[in-house]
Amino acid sequence: MLNSTLVESAVSARALVVHRAGNEVLHGLEMDLAPGSVTGLLGPSGCGKTTLMRAMVGVQRITSGSLTVLGRPAADEALRRRVAYTSQTLSVYRDLSIRDNVAHFARLVGAGPDDVARTLDAVELTALAGRRVEILSGGQASRASLACALVGSPELLVLDEPTVGLDPLTRESLWEHFHALARQGTTLLVSSHVMDEATRCDSILLMREGHFLAHAPIDELQERTGAATPEDTFLTLIKQEVAA
Ligand SMILES: Nc1ncnc2c1ncn2[C@@H]1O[C@H](COP(=O)(O)OP(=O)(O)OP(=O)(O)O)[C@@H](O)[C@H]1O
C-alpha cells in the first residue's frame, strides 16, 4: 500500500494512443487517477473501455504516448504483483473449487491462507468455498473470479464490469468492499454499463469513441448538465458532444 501513496497519481496517461487490428481505438488520452480513489469508467459499447483497461494492466501494446502505473511504465514486470485485473471472461479454473482457485492466485502473489479466507468472506463465498466453479451460478462464478483478483491486496485493481449479473444485495456489499479497499490506499478503476453505479464512485471517466468526454464526480456532472439522473447526465453530455 505504501508505494501507491508515494506517487502523485496511481495511473497517469499522456497523449495515449492505442491501435487494435490496425485501427486507432484510443486517440491521445490524458488522465490521472488519484491513489486510493474509486473511478467509474463508463461509455457506450465499443468506445474503448476494455482497451484502456488492458493497456493499464500491461496486456495491450500502446502505440504512442505514455501510460504510467504506480510510478512505472504499464507492463513493467515489477507491476505484476501490484496490479490485478478481472476481464469480462472468467479467469478461473472451472474444475477446481473456489478455495483452490483463490489459493492458487494467492500463491502467485505471495499471499497466505488468512488472505484467502478474508477474500472469500469479502465476496460472500465462504460457505461455498469447497464447490467446483463449473457448478456455480453465473453470479457466484464471477464473484469467484473477482476473489482471485482481490486476493493479495493489489495496489491497483482494474475491474471490467465486476457487478454484471449480481443481485442488488451482493452488488451493494461489493461496492462497500471496494470503498474499504480504497480507504486502505488501493486505487480502483471499475467499468460498468449500469449508469446508477456512477453514484458509487468518487469520480467518473466518461468515454466516447476513444476519448474522454468528462472526468469528474457524478454530482458535479449532474449539476453541470442540469440532468436529473446519472443516465440523463451521460446522455446529455454525449448529445452535447455530438452536436458540437
Ligand atoms: N481483439 C480485437 N481486435 C481488434 N479490434 C478490437 C478487438 N477488441 C476490440 N476491438 C475494437 O476496439 C474498439 C474498442 O473496443 P473495447 O472492447 O475496448 O470497447 P468497450 O468500450 O470495452 O466495449 P464494451 O462496453 O462493449 O465491452 C472497438 O471498436 C472494437 O471493435
Tab-separated table of C-alpha atoms and ligand atoms in Angstrom:
chain	number	residue	atom	x	y	z
A	1	MET	CA	0.000	0.000	0.000
A	2	LEU	CA	2.736	2.408	0.935
A	3	ASN	CA	4.142	2.620	-2.548
A	4	SER	CA	0.898	3.834	-4.066
A	5	THR	CA	0.678	6.718	-1.618
A	6	LEU	CA	4.165	7.850	-2.534
A	7	VAL	CA	3.291	8.553	-6.150
A	8	GLU	CA	1.181	11.566	-7.067
A	9	SER	CA	-1.068	9.680	-9.488
A	10	ALA	CA	-1.655	5.970	-9.270
A	11	VAL	CA	-2.251	5.983	-13.034
A	12	SER	CA	-1.296	8.666	-15.475
A	13	ALA	CA	-1.879	8.757	-19.246
A	14	ARG	CA	-0.346	11.333	-21.548
A	15	ALA	CA	-1.272	11.524	-25.238
A	16	LEU	CA	-2.047	7.812	-25.081
A	17	VAL	CA	-2.744	6.252	-28.472
A	18	VAL	CA	-3.606	2.568	-28.929
A	19	HIS	CA	-4.344	0.657	-32.124
A	20	ARG	CA	-6.168	-2.644	-32.401
A	21	ALA	CA	-6.001	-4.638	-35.628
A	22	GLY	CA	-4.687	-1.563	-37.419
A	23	ASN	CA	-7.438	0.793	-36.238
A	24	GLU	CA	-6.782	3.655	-33.837
A	25	VAL	CA	-9.006	2.905	-30.828
A	26	LEU	CA	-7.704	5.341	-28.174
A	27	HIS	CA	-6.957	8.807	-29.527
A	28	GLY	CA	-4.449	10.605	-27.316
A	29	LEU	CA	-5.947	10.132	-23.844
A	30	GLU	CA	-4.951	12.310	-20.888
A	31	MET	CA	-5.850	11.035	-17.440
A	32	ASP	CA	-4.753	10.948	-13.804
A	33	LEU	CA	-6.183	8.629	-11.164
A	34	ALA	CA	-5.582	9.646	-7.554
A	35	PRO	CA	-4.193	6.946	-5.253
A	36	GLY	CA	-6.930	5.469	-3.065
A	37	SER	CA	-9.757	6.587	-5.339
A	38	VAL	CA	-12.619	4.667	-6.936
A	39	THR	CA	-13.149	5.746	-10.531
A	40	GLY	CA	-16.007	4.558	-12.710
A	41	LEU	CA	-15.223	4.054	-16.385
A	42	LEU	CA	-18.418	4.489	-18.365
A	43	GLY	CA	-19.273	4.854	-22.003
A	44	PRO	CA	-21.125	3.233	-24.900
A	45	SER	CA	-20.247	-0.240	-26.070
A	46	GLY	CA	-17.105	-0.289	-28.187
A	47	CYS	CA	-15.830	3.124	-27.018
A	48	GLY	CA	-12.546	1.647	-25.768
A	49	LYS	CA	-13.029	0.938	-22.049
A	50	THR	CA	-11.622	-2.594	-22.164
A	51	THR	CA	-8.766	-1.484	-24.404
A	52	LEU	CA	-7.776	1.193	-21.877
A	53	MET	CA	-8.003	-1.283	-19.007
A	54	ARG	CA	-5.918	-3.825	-20.900
A	55	ALA	CA	-3.273	-1.189	-21.565
A	56	MET	CA	-3.195	-0.274	-17.874
A	57	VAL	CA	-2.566	-3.858	-16.809
A	58	GLY	CA	0.068	-4.357	-19.470
A	59	VAL	CA	-1.637	-6.806	-21.833
A	60	GLN	CA	-2.321	-4.273	-24.601
A	61	ARG	CA	0.572	-2.706	-26.502
A	62	ILE	CA	0.421	1.065	-26.685
A	63	THR	CA	1.216	2.833	-29.949
A	64	SER	CA	2.449	6.180	-28.626
A	65	GLY	CA	2.259	8.490	-25.652
A	66	SER	CA	2.797	7.247	-22.125
A	67	LEU	CA	0.918	5.269	-19.549
A	68	THR	CA	2.400	5.241	-16.056
A	69	VAL	CA	1.093	2.879	-13.388
A	70	LEU	CA	2.218	3.195	-9.753
A	71	GLY	CA	5.193	5.203	-10.931
A	72	ARG	CA	6.358	2.734	-13.606
A	73	PRO	CA	5.536	2.217	-17.279
A	74	ALA	CA	2.438	-0.017	-17.689
A	75	ALA	CA	3.528	-3.593	-18.482
A	76	ASP	CA	6.671	-3.228	-16.367
A	77	GLU	CA	7.473	-6.647	-14.899
A	78	ALA	CA	7.682	-5.119	-11.402
A	79	LEU	CA	3.968	-4.264	-11.556
A	80	ARG	CA	2.844	-7.846	-11.924
A	81	ARG	CA	2.154	-8.394	-8.211
A	82	ARG	CA	0.916	-4.863	-7.592
A	83	VAL	CA	-1.837	-4.720	-10.213
A	84	ALA	CA	-4.842	-7.035	-10.600
A	85	TYR	CA	-7.383	-7.261	-13.379
A	86	THR	CA	-10.663	-9.044	-13.928
A	87	SER	CA	-11.839	-9.255	-17.501
A	88	GLN	CA	-15.372	-9.881	-18.721
A	89	THR	CA	-14.483	-13.518	-19.352
A	90	LEU	CA	-13.984	-15.702	-16.302
A	91	SER	CA	-10.350	-16.198	-15.366
A	92	VAL	CA	-10.790	-19.172	-13.066
A	93	TYR	CA	-10.223	-22.913	-13.367
A	94	ARG	CA	-13.647	-24.459	-13.761
A	95	ASP	CA	-12.641	-27.909	-12.459
A	96	LEU	CA	-11.154	-26.523	-9.228
A	97	SER	CA	-13.024	-25.419	-6.122
A	98	ILE	CA	-13.439	-21.736	-5.380
A	99	ARG	CA	-10.990	-22.030	-2.464
A	100	ASP	CA	-8.348	-23.793	-4.593
A	101	ASN	CA	-8.688	-21.139	-7.282
A	102	VAL	CA	-8.231	-18.293	-4.817
A	103	ALA	CA	-5.366	-20.132	-3.081
A	104	HIS	CA	-3.659	-20.591	-6.452
A	105	PHE	CA	-3.792	-16.875	-7.223
A	106	ALA	CA	-2.737	-16.121	-3.631
A	107	ARG	CA	0.425	-18.203	-4.116
A	108	LEU	CA	1.225	-16.326	-7.333
A	109	VAL	CA	1.263	-13.016	-5.458
A	110	GLY	CA	2.785	-14.335	-2.230
A	111	ALA	CA	-0.387	-14.085	-0.120
A	112	GLY	CA	-1.208	-16.516	2.701
A	113	PRO	CA	-4.212	-18.592	3.860
A	114	ASP	CA	-5.520	-15.739	6.043
A	115	ASP	CA	-5.760	-13.563	2.992
A	116	VAL	CA	-7.626	-16.321	1.115
A	117	ALA	CA	-10.163	-16.580	3.954
A	118	ARG	CA	-10.608	-12.807	4.161
A	119	THR	CA	-11.127	-12.530	0.419
A	120	LEU	CA	-13.684	-15.352	0.318
A	121	ASP	CA	-15.554	-13.528	3.058
A	122	ALA	CA	-15.452	-10.250	1.176
A	123	VAL	CA	-17.137	-11.775	-1.864
A	124	GLU	CA	-19.502	-13.778	0.356
A	125	LEU	CA	-18.344	-17.167	-0.882
A	126	THR	CA	-17.032	-18.694	2.357
A	127	ALA	CA	-19.968	-21.079	2.635
A	128	LEU	CA	-19.491	-22.286	-0.947
A	129	ALA	CA	-15.684	-22.300	-0.947
A	130	GLY	CA	-15.402	-26.075	-1.446
A	131	ARG	CA	-17.640	-26.062	-4.522
A	132	ARG	CA	-16.195	-26.503	-8.018
A	133	VAL	CA	-16.564	-23.434	-10.228
A	134	GLU	CA	-18.282	-25.427	-13.002
A	135	ILE	CA	-21.379	-25.977	-10.854
A	136	LEU	CA	-21.737	-22.375	-9.681
A	137	SER	CA	-24.352	-19.906	-10.853
A	138	GLY	CA	-23.147	-17.103	-13.145
A	139	GLY	CA	-23.054	-14.528	-10.340
A	140	GLN	CA	-21.241	-16.893	-7.985
A	141	ALA	CA	-18.663	-17.710	-10.655
A	142	SER	CA	-17.994	-14.051	-11.370
A	143	ARG	CA	-17.524	-13.419	-7.631
A	144	ALA	CA	-15.037	-16.320	-7.570
A	145	SER	CA	-13.167	-14.667	-10.430
A	146	LEU	CA	-13.236	-11.360	-8.571
A	147	ALA	CA	-11.833	-13.036	-5.450
A	148	CYS	CA	-8.848	-14.230	-7.491
A	149	ALA	CA	-8.109	-10.597	-8.387
A	150	LEU	CA	-8.696	-9.234	-4.889
A	151	VAL	CA	-6.515	-11.704	-3.025
A	152	GLY	CA	-3.110	-10.359	-2.021
A	153	SER	CA	-4.329	-6.745	-1.730
A	154	PRO	CA	-3.074	-5.339	-5.054
A	155	GLU	CA	-2.375	-1.594	-5.106
A	156	LEU	CA	-4.302	-1.090	-8.343
A	157	LEU	CA	-7.475	-3.022	-9.123
A	158	VAL	CA	-8.834	-2.829	-12.637
A	159	LEU	CA	-12.274	-4.389	-12.813
A	160	ASP	CA	-14.118	-4.796	-16.105
A	161	GLU	CA	-17.829	-4.913	-15.264
A	162	PRO	CA	-17.420	-6.774	-11.958
A	163	THR	CA	-21.061	-6.425	-10.933
A	164	VAL	CA	-22.717	-7.814	-14.083
A	165	GLY	CA	-25.286	-10.454	-13.214
A	166	LEU	CA	-25.115	-9.851	-9.473
A	167	ASP	CA	-28.179	-9.309	-7.328
A	168	PRO	CA	-28.603	-5.896	-5.668
A	169	LEU	CA	-27.556	-7.115	-2.207
A	170	THR	CA	-24.319	-8.668	-3.411
A	171	ARG	CA	-23.636	-5.626	-5.562
A	172	GLU	CA	-24.132	-3.400	-2.538
A	173	SER	CA	-21.714	-5.384	-0.395
A	174	LEU	CA	-19.111	-5.487	-3.174
A	175	TRP	CA	-19.205	-1.716	-3.551
A	176	GLU	CA	-18.752	-1.409	0.210
A	177	HIS	CA	-15.740	-3.679	-0.065
A	178	PHE	CA	-14.298	-1.626	-2.947
A	179	HIS	CA	-14.510	1.508	-0.802
A	180	ALA	CA	-12.971	-0.264	2.174
A	181	LEU	CA	-10.034	-1.201	-0.081
A	182	ALA	CA	-9.765	2.372	-1.317
A	183	ARG	CA	-9.642	3.661	2.258
A	184	GLN	CA	-6.618	1.401	2.759
A	185	GLY	CA	-4.935	3.002	-0.257
A	186	THR	CA	-5.943	0.734	-3.155
A	187	THR	CA	-6.807	2.547	-6.369
A	188	LEU	CA	-9.769	1.104	-8.268
A	189	LEU	CA	-10.939	1.594	-11.826
A	190	VAL	CA	-14.310	-0.058	-12.379
A	191	SER	CA	-16.105	-0.200	-15.711
A	192	SER	CA	-19.858	-0.508	-15.789
A	193	HIS	CA	-22.853	-0.286	-18.048
A	194	VAL	CA	-25.099	0.409	-15.088
A	195	MET	CA	-25.270	4.183	-15.011
A	196	ASP	CA	-26.602	4.244	-11.445
A	197	GLU	CA	-23.317	2.737	-10.298
A	198	ALA	CA	-21.766	6.115	-11.129
A	199	THR	CA	-23.124	7.371	-7.809
A	200	ARG	CA	-20.951	4.822	-6.014
A	201	CYS	CA	-17.700	6.146	-7.490
A	202	ASP	CA	-15.561	9.065	-6.313
A	203	SER	CA	-15.373	10.235	-9.896
A	204	ILE	CA	-16.450	9.210	-13.364
A	205	LEU	CA	-14.435	8.890	-16.528
A	206	LEU	CA	-16.935	9.159	-19.346
A	207	MET	CA	-15.648	7.850	-22.663
A	208	ARG	CA	-16.928	8.031	-26.192
A	209	GLU	CA	-15.261	6.754	-29.354
A	210	GLY	CA	-11.789	6.542	-27.860
A	211	HIS	CA	-11.606	9.829	-25.995
A	212	PHE	CA	-12.815	11.239	-22.683
A	213	LEU	CA	-15.882	13.462	-22.507
A	214	ALA	CA	-15.578	14.143	-18.789
A	215	HIS	CA	-13.685	13.230	-15.644
A	216	ALA	CA	-15.498	14.452	-12.536
A	217	PRO	CA	-17.737	13.326	-9.663
A	218	ILE	CA	-21.226	12.440	-10.835
A	219	ASP	CA	-22.942	15.179	-8.789
A	220	GLU	CA	-20.676	17.756	-10.426
A	221	LEU	CA	-21.619	16.404	-13.871
A	222	GLN	CA	-25.304	16.371	-12.949
A	223	GLU	CA	-25.059	19.978	-11.807
A	224	ARG	CA	-23.199	20.942	-14.993
A	225	THR	CA	-25.861	19.409	-17.242
A	226	GLY	CA	-28.930	20.041	-15.077
A	227	ALA	CA	-29.928	16.407	-15.613
A	228	ALA	CA	-31.989	14.547	-13.034
A	229	THR	CA	-30.306	11.123	-13.161
A	230	PRO	CA	-26.842	9.731	-13.984
A	231	GLU	CA	-28.300	8.186	-17.153
A	232	ASP	CA	-29.677	11.553	-18.333
A	233	THR	CA	-26.380	13.203	-17.405
A	234	PHE	CA	-24.445	10.880	-19.699
A	235	LEU	CA	-26.971	11.176	-22.494
A	236	THR	CA	-26.813	14.984	-22.248
A	237	LEU	CA	-23.007	15.035	-22.288
A	238	ILE	CA	-22.882	12.668	-25.242
A	239	LYS	CA	-25.533	14.637	-27.183
A	240	GLN	CA	-23.709	17.902	-26.443
A	241	GLU	CA	-20.536	16.393	-27.848
A	242	VAL	CA	-22.245	15.047	-30.945
A	243	ALA	CA	-23.818	18.470	-31.576
A	244	ALA	CA	-20.526	20.360	-31.069
B	1	LIG	N1	-9.490	-8.254	-30.344
B	1	LIG	C1	-9.743	-7.150	-31.053
B	1	LIG	N2	-9.190	-6.951	-32.268
B	1	LIG	C2	-9.436	-5.843	-32.981
B	1	LIG	N3	-10.247	-4.846	-32.583
B	1	LIG	C3	-10.839	-4.990	-31.399
B	1	LIG	C4	-10.619	-6.144	-30.568
B	1	LIG	N4	-11.335	-5.988	-29.448
B	1	LIG	C5	-11.972	-4.804	-29.558
B	1	LIG	N5	-11.669	-4.204	-30.716
B	1	LIG	C6	-12.194	-2.908	-31.198
B	1	LIG	O1	-11.674	-1.881	-30.359
B	1	LIG	C7	-12.691	-0.906	-30.098
B	1	LIG	C8	-12.839	-0.734	-28.604
B	1	LIG	O2	-13.289	-1.950	-28.048
B	1	LIG	P1	-13.360	-2.195	-26.468
B	1	LIG	O3	-13.570	-3.657	-26.255
B	1	LIG	O4	-12.197	-1.567	-25.828
B	1	LIG	O5	-14.687	-1.373	-26.111
B	1	LIG	P2	-15.568	-1.361	-24.777
B	1	LIG	O6	-15.863	0.061	-24.501
B	1	LIG	O7	-14.873	-2.136	-23.707
B	1	LIG	O8	-16.882	-2.114	-25.223
B	1	LIG	P3	-17.960	-2.964	-24.367
B	1	LIG	O9	-18.613	-1.987	-23.426
B	1	LIG	O10	-18.902	-3.457	-25.412
B	1	LIG	O11	-17.215	-4.062	-23.668
B	1	LIG	C9	-13.956	-1.388	-30.792
B	1	LIG	O12	-14.102	-0.682	-31.999
B	1	LIG	C10	-13.698	-2.847	-31.052
B	1	LIG	O13	-14.330	-3.256	-32.236
